[in-house]
Amino acid sequence: MKRIIIAGISGFLGTHLATHLKQKGYQVEGLTRNRDAANCCEFPLQHWDGRNYGPWIKRINKAHAVINLCGISVNCRYNAKNRESILKSRIESTRILGKAIRMCINPPATWINASTATIYRDARDRPMTETTGDMGQGFSVEVAKMWEETFNELDLPVTRKISLRTSLVLGHSKNSALPVLAKLARRGFGGHIGDGQQMFSWIHINDFTRSVTFLLENVDIHGPVNVTSPAPVTNREFMFQLRKILRIRFGLPTPKLFLKIGAWALRTEPELPLKSRWVLPEKLTQHRFLWKYPFLDEALNNLFDYTQSEHNNLDKKIVIKSQQTRATHKTA
Ligand SMILES: NC(=O)c1ccc[n+]([C@@H]2O[C@H](COP(=O)([O-])OP(=O)(O)OC[C@H]3O[C@@H](n4cnc5c(N)ncnc54)[C@H](OP(=O)(O)O)[C@@H]3O)[C@@H](O)[C@H]2O)c1
């Protein structure tokens, strides 16, 4: 059995990836800073602090691959303290994993490291691919650049390296943006944000785990890879599709000024929904990766299937109740 080490296994992406890899026949182990996690995780876990050597290093030797998905959430105000945590949690975990791999007598064949599609500039004129994309500016771009530089700084002769330039992943975890957007839509704020023309690149969580497995198994792919669906949409279209699936007829739009005030109140950054992320998966397409959910309506349909059946049950209950009420009236 091929042994895979996932750092950040306890997170949204890590949990789903670990389960998927296990289903595909891999032996999965995790690294976590949480000493209590061992009791609530089905995978063997090693404790680490994400920045220093420790007994966990022995597990890297002879592993088939290391996948690093560490990094505290960027959904916060970018004050000095949070900026430091966002940067450090990514750089330090990447650096120590690189050093651990370099120390191995039998190093892993592949090292896959998280990065982000936010590394590209705000693009409204043309899509960004791995070969044609321009780097952007600003704090989150600088973090992404330093993250990839740290990943690339060590020369590891026998280990293939891939950085995942992942777009927004759609899933039902509390760490995914989708439940937040759905909540806003249900409260009547599901209209477009800003002018609504900014592009929204996304990927279904199922296609995220499938594409990482694909990258693991296709040994001729290396370097940065855009992990995103091939059909990004505008923010206006995204919110429309979301309202449609949730059966919400109307959604108040959020003008830029309101968003700035709202983001301040919610302790987050307006950049997150306002930046135009127009990213296309050139490498995955060239290597003939097949998305299960290439289009947004299919992805949302799948993700809200449960909600939808709840709606249907609710509808049924309402029908039964009104039939019962009618029957009672007739008897009376
Ligand atoms: N979700 C998305 O849509 C998305 C899109 C693009 C890129 N990404 C990137 O992909 C990675 C995983 O995302 P996610 O959504 O799964 O995030 P998440 O749910 O917040 O999980 C993050 C993981 O990072 C670990 N971690 C946090 N701070 C750490 C530190 N200082 N040192 C070492 N480990 C630390 C945590 O592990 P323990 O607490 O168990 O140690 C946790 O498992 C992140 O780097 C994120 O920026 C995510």
mmCIF file of C-alpha atoms and ligand atoms in Angstrom:
data_model
loop_
_atom_site.group_PDB
_atom_site.id
_atom_site.type_symbol
_atom_site.label_atom_id
_atom_site.label_comp_id
_atom_site.label_asym_id
_atom_site.label_seq_id
_atom_site.Cartn_x
_atom_site.Cartn_y
_atom_site.Cartn_z
ATOM 1 C CA MET A 1 0.000 0.000 0.000
ATOM 2 C CA LYS A 2 1.290 3.475 -0.862
ATOM 3 C CA ARG A 3 1.578 5.619 2.252
ATOM 4 C CA ILE A 4 0.519 9.292 1.996
ATOM 5 C CA ILE A 5 1.221 11.887 4.690
ATOM 6 C CA ILE A 6 -1.232 14.788 4.835
ATOM 7 C CA ALA A 7 -0.259 17.851 6.884
ATOM 8 C CA GLY A 8 -3.438 19.820 7.652
ATOM 9 C CA ILE A 9 -5.540 16.617 7.549
ATOM 10 C CA SER A 10 -7.989 18.057 10.093
ATOM 11 C CA GLY A 11 -9.104 20.908 7.807
ATOM 12 C CA PHE A 12 -11.875 21.164 5.217
ATOM 13 C CA LEU A 13 -9.737 20.029 2.266
ATOM 14 C CA GLY A 14 -7.595 17.606 4.305
ATOM 15 C CA THR A 15 -10.556 15.648 5.690
ATOM 16 C CA HIS A 16 -12.147 15.171 2.273
ATOM 17 C CA LEU A 17 -8.851 14.332 0.581
ATOM 18 C CA ALA A 18 -7.902 11.756 3.238
ATOM 19 C CA THR A 19 -11.248 9.973 2.830
ATOM 20 C CA HIS A 20 -10.970 10.000 -0.963
ATOM 21 C CA LEU A 21 -7.390 8.671 -0.959
ATOM 22 C CA LYS A 22 -8.380 5.894 1.447
ATOM 23 C CA GLN A 23 -11.218 4.907 -0.885
ATOM 24 C CA LYS A 24 -8.677 4.787 -3.740
ATOM 25 C CA GLY A 25 -6.577 2.283 -1.761
ATOM 26 C CA TYR A 26 -3.903 4.559 -0.279
ATOM 27 C CA GLN A 27 -2.721 4.308 3.302
ATOM 28 C CA VAL A 28 -3.277 7.780 4.778
ATOM 29 C CA GLU A 29 -1.570 9.319 7.808
ATOM 30 C CA GLY A 30 -1.842 12.862 9.105
ATOM 31 C CA LEU A 31 0.141 15.560 10.869
ATOM 32 C CA THR A 32 -1.700 17.825 13.288
ATOM 33 C CA ARG A 33 -0.906 20.316 16.053
ATOM 34 C CA ASN A 34 -3.927 19.134 17.971
ATOM 35 C CA ARG A 35 -2.990 16.499 20.563
ATOM 36 C CA ASP A 36 -6.657 15.516 21.100
ATOM 37 C CA ALA A 37 -7.361 14.978 17.400
ATOM 38 C CA ALA A 38 -6.223 11.332 17.561
ATOM 39 C CA ASN A 39 -9.478 10.465 19.344
ATOM 40 C CA CYS A 40 -11.751 11.873 16.679
ATOM 41 C CA CYS A 41 -9.978 10.958 13.447
ATOM 42 C CA GLU A 42 -10.093 7.636 11.632
ATOM 43 C CA PHE A 43 -6.526 8.077 10.317
ATOM 44 C CA PRO A 44 -3.274 7.565 12.255
ATOM 45 C CA LEU A 45 -2.030 10.984 13.346
ATOM 46 C CA GLN A 46 1.390 12.288 14.345
ATOM 47 C CA HIS A 47 1.697 15.358 16.495
ATOM 48 C CA TRP A 48 3.843 18.226 15.192
ATOM 49 C CA ASP A 49 4.000 21.974 15.759
ATOM 50 C CA GLY A 50 4.161 22.879 12.079
ATOM 51 C CA ARG A 51 7.596 24.483 12.292
ATOM 52 C CA ASN A 52 10.151 22.346 14.164
ATOM 53 C CA TYR A 53 11.702 18.922 13.782
ATOM 54 C CA GLY A 54 10.167 16.167 15.936
ATOM 55 C CA PRO A 55 9.531 12.419 15.967
ATOM 56 C CA TRP A 56 7.062 12.949 13.068
ATOM 57 C CA ILE A 57 10.036 13.190 10.678
ATOM 58 C CA LYS A 58 10.453 9.394 10.725
ATOM 59 C CA ARG A 59 7.015 9.040 9.076
ATOM 60 C CA ILE A 60 8.154 11.073 6.047
ATOM 61 C CA ASN A 61 10.883 8.588 5.191
ATOM 62 C CA LYS A 62 9.630 5.912 2.750
ATOM 63 C CA ALA A 63 6.260 7.667 2.364
ATOM 64 C CA HIS A 64 4.974 7.638 -1.223
ATOM 65 C CA ALA A 65 3.916 11.283 -1.054
ATOM 66 C CA VAL A 66 3.559 14.280 1.248
ATOM 67 C CA ILE A 67 0.589 16.622 0.808
ATOM 68 C CA ASN A 68 0.665 19.879 2.750
ATOM 69 C CA LEU A 69 -2.680 21.660 3.247
ATOM 70 C CA CYS A 70 -1.697 23.824 6.233
ATOM 71 C CA GLY A 71 -2.636 27.447 6.711
ATOM 72 C CA ILE A 72 -4.969 29.340 9.011
ATOM 73 C CA SER A 73 -8.078 30.803 7.396
ATOM 74 C CA VAL A 74 -7.746 34.059 5.419
ATOM 75 C CA ASN A 75 -11.320 34.944 6.343
ATOM 76 C CA CYS A 76 -10.384 37.633 8.889
ATOM 77 C CA ARG A 77 -9.321 41.288 9.064
ATOM 78 C CA TYR A 78 -5.815 41.721 7.692
ATOM 79 C CA ASN A 79 -4.429 43.447 10.788
ATOM 80 C CA ALA A 80 -0.759 43.023 11.717
ATOM 81 C CA LYS A 81 -1.355 40.022 14.007
ATOM 82 C CA ASN A 82 -3.537 38.141 11.524
ATOM 83 C CA ARG A 83 -1.183 38.930 8.627
ATOM 84 C CA GLU A 84 1.675 37.381 10.538
ATOM 85 C CA SER A 85 -0.342 34.238 11.412
ATOM 86 C CA ILE A 86 -1.598 33.822 7.831
ATOM 87 C CA LEU A 87 1.940 34.046 6.467
ATOM 88 C CA LYS A 88 3.740 32.051 9.153
ATOM 89 C CA SER A 89 1.282 29.129 9.189
ATOM 90 C CA ARG A 90 1.986 28.617 5.483
ATOM 91 C CA ILE A 91 5.703 29.413 5.231
ATOM 92 C CA GLU A 92 6.894 27.605 8.351
ATOM 93 C CA SER A 93 4.992 24.366 7.682
ATOM 94 C CA THR A 94 6.226 24.327 4.073
ATOM 95 C CA ARG A 95 9.849 25.043 5.067
ATOM 96 C CA ILE A 96 10.042 22.339 7.761
ATOM 97 C CA LEU A 97 8.415 19.735 5.487
ATOM 98 C CA GLY A 98 10.983 20.527 2.777
ATOM 99 C CA LYS A 99 13.834 20.132 5.230
ATOM 100 C CA ALA A 100 12.347 16.840 6.507
ATOM 101 C CA ILE A 101 12.086 15.490 2.946
ATOM 102 C CA ARG A 102 15.706 16.492 2.269
ATOM 103 C CA MET A 103 16.846 14.537 5.356
ATOM 104 C CA CYS A 104 15.149 11.297 4.229
ATOM 105 C CA ILE A 105 17.189 8.301 3.131
ATOM 106 C CA ASN A 106 14.166 7.209 1.048
ATOM 107 C CA PRO A 107 12.401 10.501 0.233
ATOM 108 C CA PRO A 108 8.815 10.602 -1.027
ATOM 109 C CA ALA A 109 8.365 10.521 -4.799
ATOM 110 C CA THR A 110 5.917 13.444 -4.722
ATOM 111 C CA TRP A 111 5.364 16.550 -2.602
ATOM 112 C CA ILE A 112 2.139 18.446 -3.217
ATOM 113 C CA ASN A 113 1.804 21.794 -1.445
ATOM 114 C CA ALA A 114 -1.207 24.069 -1.123
ATOM 115 C CA SER A 115 -1.072 27.455 -2.826
ATOM 116 C CA THR A 116 -3.906 29.607 -4.144
ATOM 117 C CA ALA A 117 -5.430 30.881 -7.383
ATOM 118 C CA THR A 118 -5.407 34.282 -5.664
ATOM 119 C CA ILE A 119 -1.751 34.515 -6.734
ATOM 120 C CA TYR A 120 -2.984 35.907 -10.093
ATOM 121 C CA ARG A 121 -3.970 39.516 -10.638
ATOM 122 C CA ASP A 122 -7.516 40.864 -10.555
ATOM 123 C CA ALA A 123 -8.502 39.892 -14.107
ATOM 124 C CA ARG A 124 -11.502 41.109 -16.054
ATOM 125 C CA ASP A 125 -9.911 41.210 -19.498
ATOM 126 C CA ARG A 126 -8.732 37.611 -19.962
ATOM 127 C CA PRO A 127 -8.364 34.363 -18.005
ATOM 128 C CA MET A 128 -5.167 33.483 -16.135
ATOM 129 C CA THR A 129 -3.551 30.105 -16.874
ATOM 130 C CA GLU A 130 -0.340 28.557 -15.565
ATOM 131 C CA THR A 131 1.506 29.792 -18.680
ATOM 132 C CA THR A 132 -0.244 33.081 -19.465
ATOM 133 C CA GLY A 133 -1.246 34.291 -15.988
ATOM 134 C CA ASP A 134 0.123 37.541 -14.519
ATOM 135 C CA MET A 135 0.987 37.727 -10.837
ATOM 136 C CA GLY A 136 -1.100 40.213 -8.861
ATOM 137 C CA GLN A 137 -0.395 42.677 -6.071
ATOM 138 C CA GLY A 138 -1.463 43.124 -2.472
ATOM 139 C CA PHE A 139 -1.202 41.187 0.768
ATOM 140 C CA SER A 140 -2.832 37.879 -0.258
ATOM 141 C CA VAL A 141 -0.782 37.775 -3.480
ATOM 142 C CA GLU A 142 2.442 38.448 -1.545
ATOM 143 C CA VAL A 143 1.570 35.582 0.836
ATOM 144 C CA ALA A 144 0.962 33.258 -2.116
ATOM 145 C CA LYS A 145 4.247 34.267 -3.780
ATOM 146 C CA MET A 146 6.281 33.737 -0.598
ATOM 147 C CA TRP A 147 4.491 30.423 -0.020
ATOM 148 C CA GLU A 148 5.509 29.148 -3.478
ATOM 149 C CA GLU A 149 9.038 30.600 -3.158
ATOM 150 C CA THR A 150 9.502 28.704 0.118
ATOM 151 C CA PHE A 151 8.173 25.559 -1.562
ATOM 152 C CA ASN A 152 10.620 25.961 -4.437
ATOM 153 C CA GLU A 153 13.684 27.083 -2.461
ATOM 154 C CA LEU A 154 14.905 23.564 -1.634
ATOM 155 C CA ASP A 155 16.329 21.448 -4.389
ATOM 156 C CA LEU A 156 14.928 17.926 -3.895
ATOM 157 C CA PRO A 157 16.418 15.821 -6.692
ATOM 158 C CA VAL A 158 14.161 12.763 -6.453
ATOM 159 C CA THR A 159 10.942 14.405 -5.287
ATOM 160 C CA ARG A 160 8.466 15.762 -7.835
ATOM 161 C CA LYS A 161 6.895 19.032 -6.652
ATOM 162 C CA ILE A 162 3.439 20.425 -7.404
ATOM 163 C CA SER A 163 1.845 23.576 -5.983
ATOM 164 C CA LEU A 164 -1.953 23.646 -5.977
ATOM 165 C CA ARG A 165 -3.222 27.026 -7.178
ATOM 166 C CA THR A 166 -6.692 26.212 -5.939
ATOM 167 C CA SER A 167 -9.704 28.439 -6.522
ATOM 168 C CA LEU A 168 -12.570 28.680 -4.050
ATOM 169 C CA VAL A 169 -13.619 25.147 -3.105
ATOM 170 C CA LEU A 170 -17.367 24.577 -2.832
ATOM 171 C CA GLY A 171 -18.434 22.254 -0.032
ATOM 172 C CA HIS A 172 -20.429 22.135 3.154
ATOM 173 C CA SER A 173 -17.699 22.614 5.744
ATOM 174 C CA LYS A 174 -17.836 25.545 8.152
ATOM 175 C CA ASN A 175 -14.530 26.616 6.599
ATOM 176 C CA SER A 176 -15.994 26.773 3.093
ATOM 177 C CA ALA A 177 -17.422 30.046 1.763
ATOM 178 C CA LEU A 178 -20.520 28.311 0.375
ATOM 179 C CA PRO A 179 -22.511 27.978 3.644
ATOM 180 C CA VAL A 180 -21.841 31.670 4.371
ATOM 181 C CA LEU A 181 -23.106 32.748 0.935
ATOM 182 C CA ALA A 182 -26.123 30.437 1.252
ATOM 183 C CA LYS A 183 -26.931 31.907 4.673
ATOM 184 C CA LEU A 184 -26.749 35.445 3.267
ATOM 185 C CA ALA A 185 -28.983 34.422 0.350
ATOM 186 C CA ARG A 186 -31.557 32.883 2.715
ATOM 187 C CA ARG A 187 -31.624 36.169 4.656
ATOM 188 C CA GLY A 188 -32.366 38.123 1.490
ATOM 189 C CA PHE A 189 -28.838 39.313 0.690
ATOM 190 C CA GLY A 190 -28.234 36.937 -2.214
ATOM 191 C CA GLY A 191 -27.862 39.592 -4.910
ATOM 192 C CA HIS A 192 -24.663 40.382 -6.754
ATOM 193 C CA ILE A 193 -21.717 41.919 -4.903
ATOM 194 C CA GLY A 194 -20.123 45.161 -6.149
ATOM 195 C CA ASP A 195 -20.923 45.457 -9.861
ATOM 196 C CA GLY A 196 -21.257 41.654 -10.055
ATOM 197 C CA GLN A 197 -18.970 41.498 -13.100
ATOM 198 C CA GLN A 198 -15.941 40.168 -11.193
ATOM 199 C CA MET A 199 -15.137 36.577 -12.178
ATOM 200 C CA PHE A 200 -15.584 33.761 -9.715
ATOM 201 C CA SER A 201 -13.425 30.677 -10.218
ATOM 202 C CA TRP A 202 -14.590 27.719 -8.178
ATOM 203 C CA ILE A 203 -14.267 23.934 -7.865
ATOM 204 C CA HIS A 204 -16.527 21.306 -6.280
ATOM 205 C CA ILE A 205 -14.880 19.602 -3.268
ATOM 206 C CA ASN A 206 -15.286 16.246 -4.994
ATOM 207 C CA ASP A 207 -13.355 17.486 -8.049
ATOM 208 C CA PHE A 208 -10.713 18.992 -5.755
ATOM 209 C CA THR A 209 -9.984 15.592 -4.166
ATOM 210 C CA ARG A 210 -10.175 13.861 -7.574
ATOM 211 C CA SER A 211 -7.767 16.329 -9.182
ATOM 212 C CA VAL A 212 -5.205 16.045 -6.349
ATOM 213 C CA THR A 213 -5.343 12.237 -6.734
ATOM 214 C CA PHE A 214 -4.950 12.685 -10.509
ATOM 215 C CA LEU A 215 -1.856 14.858 -9.947
ATOM 216 C CA LEU A 216 -0.466 12.271 -7.558
ATOM 217 C CA GLU A 217 -0.861 9.544 -10.166
ATOM 218 C CA ASN A 218 0.268 11.451 -13.280
ATOM 219 C CA VAL A 219 3.994 11.560 -12.731
ATOM 220 C CA ASP A 220 4.784 13.780 -15.725
ATOM 221 C CA ILE A 221 2.934 16.771 -14.195
ATOM 222 C CA HIS A 222 4.925 19.119 -11.987
ATOM 223 C CA GLY A 223 5.168 22.791 -10.950
ATOM 224 C CA PRO A 224 2.147 25.056 -10.332
ATOM 225 C CA VAL A 225 -1.255 23.643 -11.292
ATOM 226 C CA ASN A 226 -4.514 25.616 -11.386
ATOM 227 C CA VAL A 227 -7.005 23.475 -9.499
ATOM 228 C CA THR A 228 -10.329 24.920 -10.577
ATOM 229 C CA SER A 229 -13.339 24.087 -12.735
ATOM 230 C CA PRO A 230 -13.079 24.861 -16.456
ATOM 231 C CA ALA A 231 -16.206 27.053 -16.347
ATOM 232 C CA PRO A 232 -15.819 30.075 -14.048
ATOM 233 C CA VAL A 233 -18.754 32.493 -13.877
ATOM 234 C CA THR A 234 -19.307 36.117 -12.943
ATOM 235 C CA ASN A 235 -20.287 36.922 -9.358
ATOM 236 C CA ARG A 236 -23.745 37.945 -10.673
ATOM 237 C CA GLU A 237 -24.191 34.525 -12.318
ATOM 238 C CA PHE A 238 -22.921 32.709 -9.216
ATOM 239 C CA MET A 239 -25.405 34.464 -6.927
ATOM 240 C CA PHE A 240 -28.213 33.882 -9.440
ATOM 241 C CA GLN A 241 -27.465 30.131 -9.603
ATOM 242 C CA LEU A 242 -27.240 29.953 -5.819
ATOM 243 C CA ARG A 243 -30.612 31.681 -5.374
ATOM 244 C CA LYS A 244 -32.104 29.395 -8.006
ATOM 245 C CA ILE A 245 -30.983 26.224 -6.255
ATOM 246 C CA LEU A 246 -32.177 27.573 -2.895
ATOM 247 C CA ARG A 247 -35.470 28.644 -4.476
ATOM 248 C CA ILE A 248 -35.047 32.242 -3.438
ATOM 249 C CA ARG A 249 -36.645 34.616 -5.942
ATOM 250 C CA PHE A 250 -34.986 37.846 -4.921
ATOM 251 C CA GLY A 251 -31.667 38.873 -3.448
ATOM 252 C CA LEU A 252 -30.613 42.375 -2.434
ATOM 253 C CA PRO A 253 -27.413 43.399 -4.220
ATOM 254 C CA THR A 254 -24.515 44.540 -2.038
ATOM 255 C CA PRO A 255 -22.883 47.756 -3.363
ATOM 256 C CA LYS A 256 -19.143 48.175 -2.754
ATOM 257 C CA LEU A 257 -19.620 50.714 0.060
ATOM 258 C CA PHE A 258 -22.100 48.489 1.943
ATOM 259 C CA LEU A 259 -19.728 45.562 1.509
ATOM 260 C CA LYS A 260 -16.873 47.540 3.039
ATOM 261 C CA ILE A 261 -18.999 48.410 6.076
ATOM 262 C CA GLY A 262 -20.350 44.826 6.288
ATOM 263 C CA ALA A 263 -16.891 43.290 5.969
ATOM 264 C CA TRP A 264 -15.639 45.516 8.752
ATOM 265 C CA ALA A 265 -18.565 44.460 10.972
ATOM 266 C CA LEU A 266 -18.054 40.767 10.132
ATOM 267 C CA ARG A 267 -14.296 41.036 10.806
ATOM 268 C CA THR A 268 -13.372 40.046 7.270
ATOM 269 C CA GLU A 269 -11.873 41.667 4.139
ATOM 270 C CA PRO A 270 -13.919 43.077 1.215
ATOM 271 C CA GLU A 271 -11.181 41.874 -1.155
ATOM 272 C CA LEU A 272 -12.378 38.284 -0.763
ATOM 273 C CA PRO A 273 -15.640 38.708 -2.765
ATOM 274 C CA LEU A 274 -14.562 41.750 -4.832
ATOM 275 C CA LYS A 275 -11.393 40.522 -6.530
ATOM 276 C CA SER A 276 -11.997 39.169 -10.022
ATOM 277 C CA ARG A 277 -10.539 35.660 -10.002
ATOM 278 C CA TRP A 278 -10.586 34.478 -13.617
ATOM 279 C CA VAL A 279 -8.474 31.346 -13.568
ATOM 280 C CA LEU A 280 -8.491 28.442 -16.023
ATOM 281 C CA PRO A 281 -7.057 24.921 -15.458
ATOM 282 C CA GLU A 282 -4.731 24.663 -18.471
ATOM 283 C CA LYS A 283 -2.536 21.813 -17.183
ATOM 284 C CA LEU A 284 -5.407 19.646 -15.951
ATOM 285 C CA THR A 285 -7.205 20.165 -19.272
ATOM 286 C CA GLN A 286 -4.084 19.348 -21.323
ATOM 287 C CA HIS A 287 -3.639 16.136 -19.336
ATOM 288 C CA ARG A 288 -7.288 15.237 -19.968
ATOM 289 C CA PHE A 289 -8.537 15.387 -16.403
ATOM 290 C CA LEU A 290 -12.306 14.845 -16.408
ATOM 291 C CA TRP A 291 -14.334 16.995 -14.025
ATOM 292 C CA LYS A 292 -17.379 15.408 -12.460
ATOM 293 C CA TYR A 293 -18.935 18.857 -11.945
ATOM 294 C CA PRO A 294 -17.514 21.177 -14.621
ATOM 295 C CA PHE A 295 -20.565 23.488 -14.546
ATOM 296 C CA LEU A 296 -21.856 25.499 -11.610
ATOM 297 C CA ASP A 297 -25.507 24.448 -11.819
ATOM 298 C CA GLU A 298 -24.530 20.756 -11.638
ATOM 299 C CA ALA A 299 -22.112 21.413 -8.763
ATOM 300 C CA LEU A 300 -24.678 23.363 -6.730
ATOM 301 C CA ASN A 301 -27.359 20.830 -7.568
ATOM 302 C CA ASN A 302 -25.178 18.105 -6.105
ATOM 303 C CA LEU A 303 -24.115 20.102 -3.049
ATOM 304 C CA PHE A 304 -27.654 21.187 -2.168
ATOM 305 C CA ASP A 305 -29.247 17.842 -2.957
ATOM 306 C CA TYR A 306 -29.800 17.282 0.763
ATOM 307 C CA THR A 307 -31.219 20.750 1.238
ATOM 308 C CA GLN A 308 -33.366 20.251 -1.829
ATOM 309 C CA SER A 309 -34.831 17.002 -0.477
ATOM 310 C CA GLU A 310 -35.445 18.824 2.811
ATOM 311 C CA HIS A 311 -37.335 21.459 0.786
ATOM 312 C CA ASN A 312 -39.307 18.694 -0.930
ATOM 313 C CA ASN A 313 -40.132 17.085 2.413
ATOM 314 C CA LEU A 314 -41.183 20.475 3.712
ATOM 315 C CA ASP A 315 -43.377 20.962 0.615
ATOM 316 C CA LYS A 316 -44.891 17.500 1.172
ATOM 317 C CA LYS A 317 -45.563 18.299 4.841
ATOM 318 C CA ILE A 318 -47.285 21.545 3.835
ATOM 319 C CA VAL A 319 -49.444 19.689 1.273
ATOM 320 C CA ILE A 320 -50.383 16.971 3.807
ATOM 321 C CA LYS A 321 -51.144 19.598 6.446
ATOM 322 C CA SER A 322 -53.377 21.590 4.106
ATOM 323 C CA GLN A 323 -55.125 18.366 2.999
ATOM 324 C CA GLN A 324 -55.678 17.488 6.657
ATOM 325 C CA THR A 325 -56.995 20.984 7.348
ATOM 326 C CA ARG A 326 -59.365 20.726 4.362
ATOM 327 C CA ALA A 327 -60.534 17.285 5.582
ATOM 328 C CA THR A 328 -61.179 18.669 9.073
ATOM 329 C CA HIS A 329 -63.166 21.565 7.594
ATOM 330 C CA LYS A 330 -65.238 19.143 5.475
ATOM 331 C CA THR A 331 -66.012 16.914 8.493
ATOM 332 C CA ALA A 332 -66.982 19.970 10.489
HETATM 333 N N1 LIG B 1 -10.797 25.991 1.093
HETATM 334 C C1 LIG B 1 -10.543 26.692 0.002
HETATM 335 O O1 LIG B 1 -11.478 27.119 -0.736
HETATM 336 C C2 LIG B 1 -9.101 26.962 -0.395
HETATM 337 C C3 LIG B 1 -8.843 27.574 -1.644
HETATM 338 C C4 LIG B 1 -7.529 27.835 -2.007
HETATM 339 C C5 LIG B 1 -6.480 27.505 -1.155
HETATM 340 N N2 LIG B 1 -6.755 26.908 0.043
HETATM 341 C C6 LIG B 1 -5.640 26.600 0.940
HETATM 342 O O2 LIG B 1 -5.633 25.202 1.236
HETATM 343 C C7 LIG B 1 -5.232 24.986 2.587
HETATM 344 C C8 LIG B 1 -6.286 24.163 3.298
HETATM 345 O O3 LIG B 1 -7.521 24.865 3.244
HETATM 346 P P1 LIG B 1 -8.756 24.425 4.174
HETATM 347 O O4 LIG B 1 -9.958 25.100 3.620
HETATM 348 O O5 LIG B 1 -8.755 22.961 4.343
HETATM 349 O O6 LIG B 1 -8.358 25.139 5.538
HETATM 350 P P2 LIG B 1 -8.783 24.761 7.040
HETATM 351 O O7 LIG B 1 -10.041 23.974 7.055
HETATM 352 O O8 LIG B 1 -8.758 26.031 7.805
HETATM 353 O O9 LIG B 1 -7.606 23.814 7.537
HETATM 354 C C9 LIG B 1 -6.320 24.323 7.676
HETATM 355 C C10 LIG B 1 -5.393 23.295 8.283
HETATM 356 O O10 LIG B 1 -4.164 23.975 8.544
HETATM 357 C C11 LIG B 1 -3.628 23.533 9.759
HETATM 358 N N3 LIG B 1 -2.949 24.676 10.368
HETATM 359 C C12 LIG B 1 -3.476 25.852 10.730
HETATM 360 N N4 LIG B 1 -2.528 26.658 11.222
HETATM 361 C C13 LIG B 1 -1.376 25.964 11.194
HETATM 362 C C14 LIG B 1 -0.042 26.246 11.598
HETATM 363 N N5 LIG B 1 0.293 27.403 12.158
HETATM 364 N N6 LIG B 1 0.895 25.289 11.419
HETATM 365 C C15 LIG B 1 0.565 24.112 10.874
HETATM 366 N N7 LIG B 1 -0.688 23.769 10.497
HETATM 367 C C16 LIG B 1 -1.629 24.694 10.640
HETATM 368 C C17 LIG B 1 -4.778 22.995 10.598
HETATM 369 O O11 LIG B 1 -4.327 21.777 11.167
HETATM 370 P P3 LIG B 1 -4.256 21.445 12.734
HETATM 371 O O12 LIG B 1 -5.023 22.500 13.461
HETATM 372 O O13 LIG B 1 -4.837 20.082 12.860
HETATM 373 O O14 LIG B 1 -2.787 21.459 13.035
HETATM 374 C C18 LIG B 1 -5.880 22.696 9.576
HETATM 375 O O15 LIG B 1 -6.007 21.320 9.375
HETATM 376 C C19 LIG B 1 -4.994 26.368 3.219
HETATM 377 O O16 LIG B 1 -3.638 26.675 3.159
HETATM 378 C C20 LIG B 1 -5.773 27.295 2.291
HETATM 379 O O17 LIG B 1 -5.225 28.601 2.233
HETATM 380 C C21 LIG B 1 -8.035 26.631 0.454
#
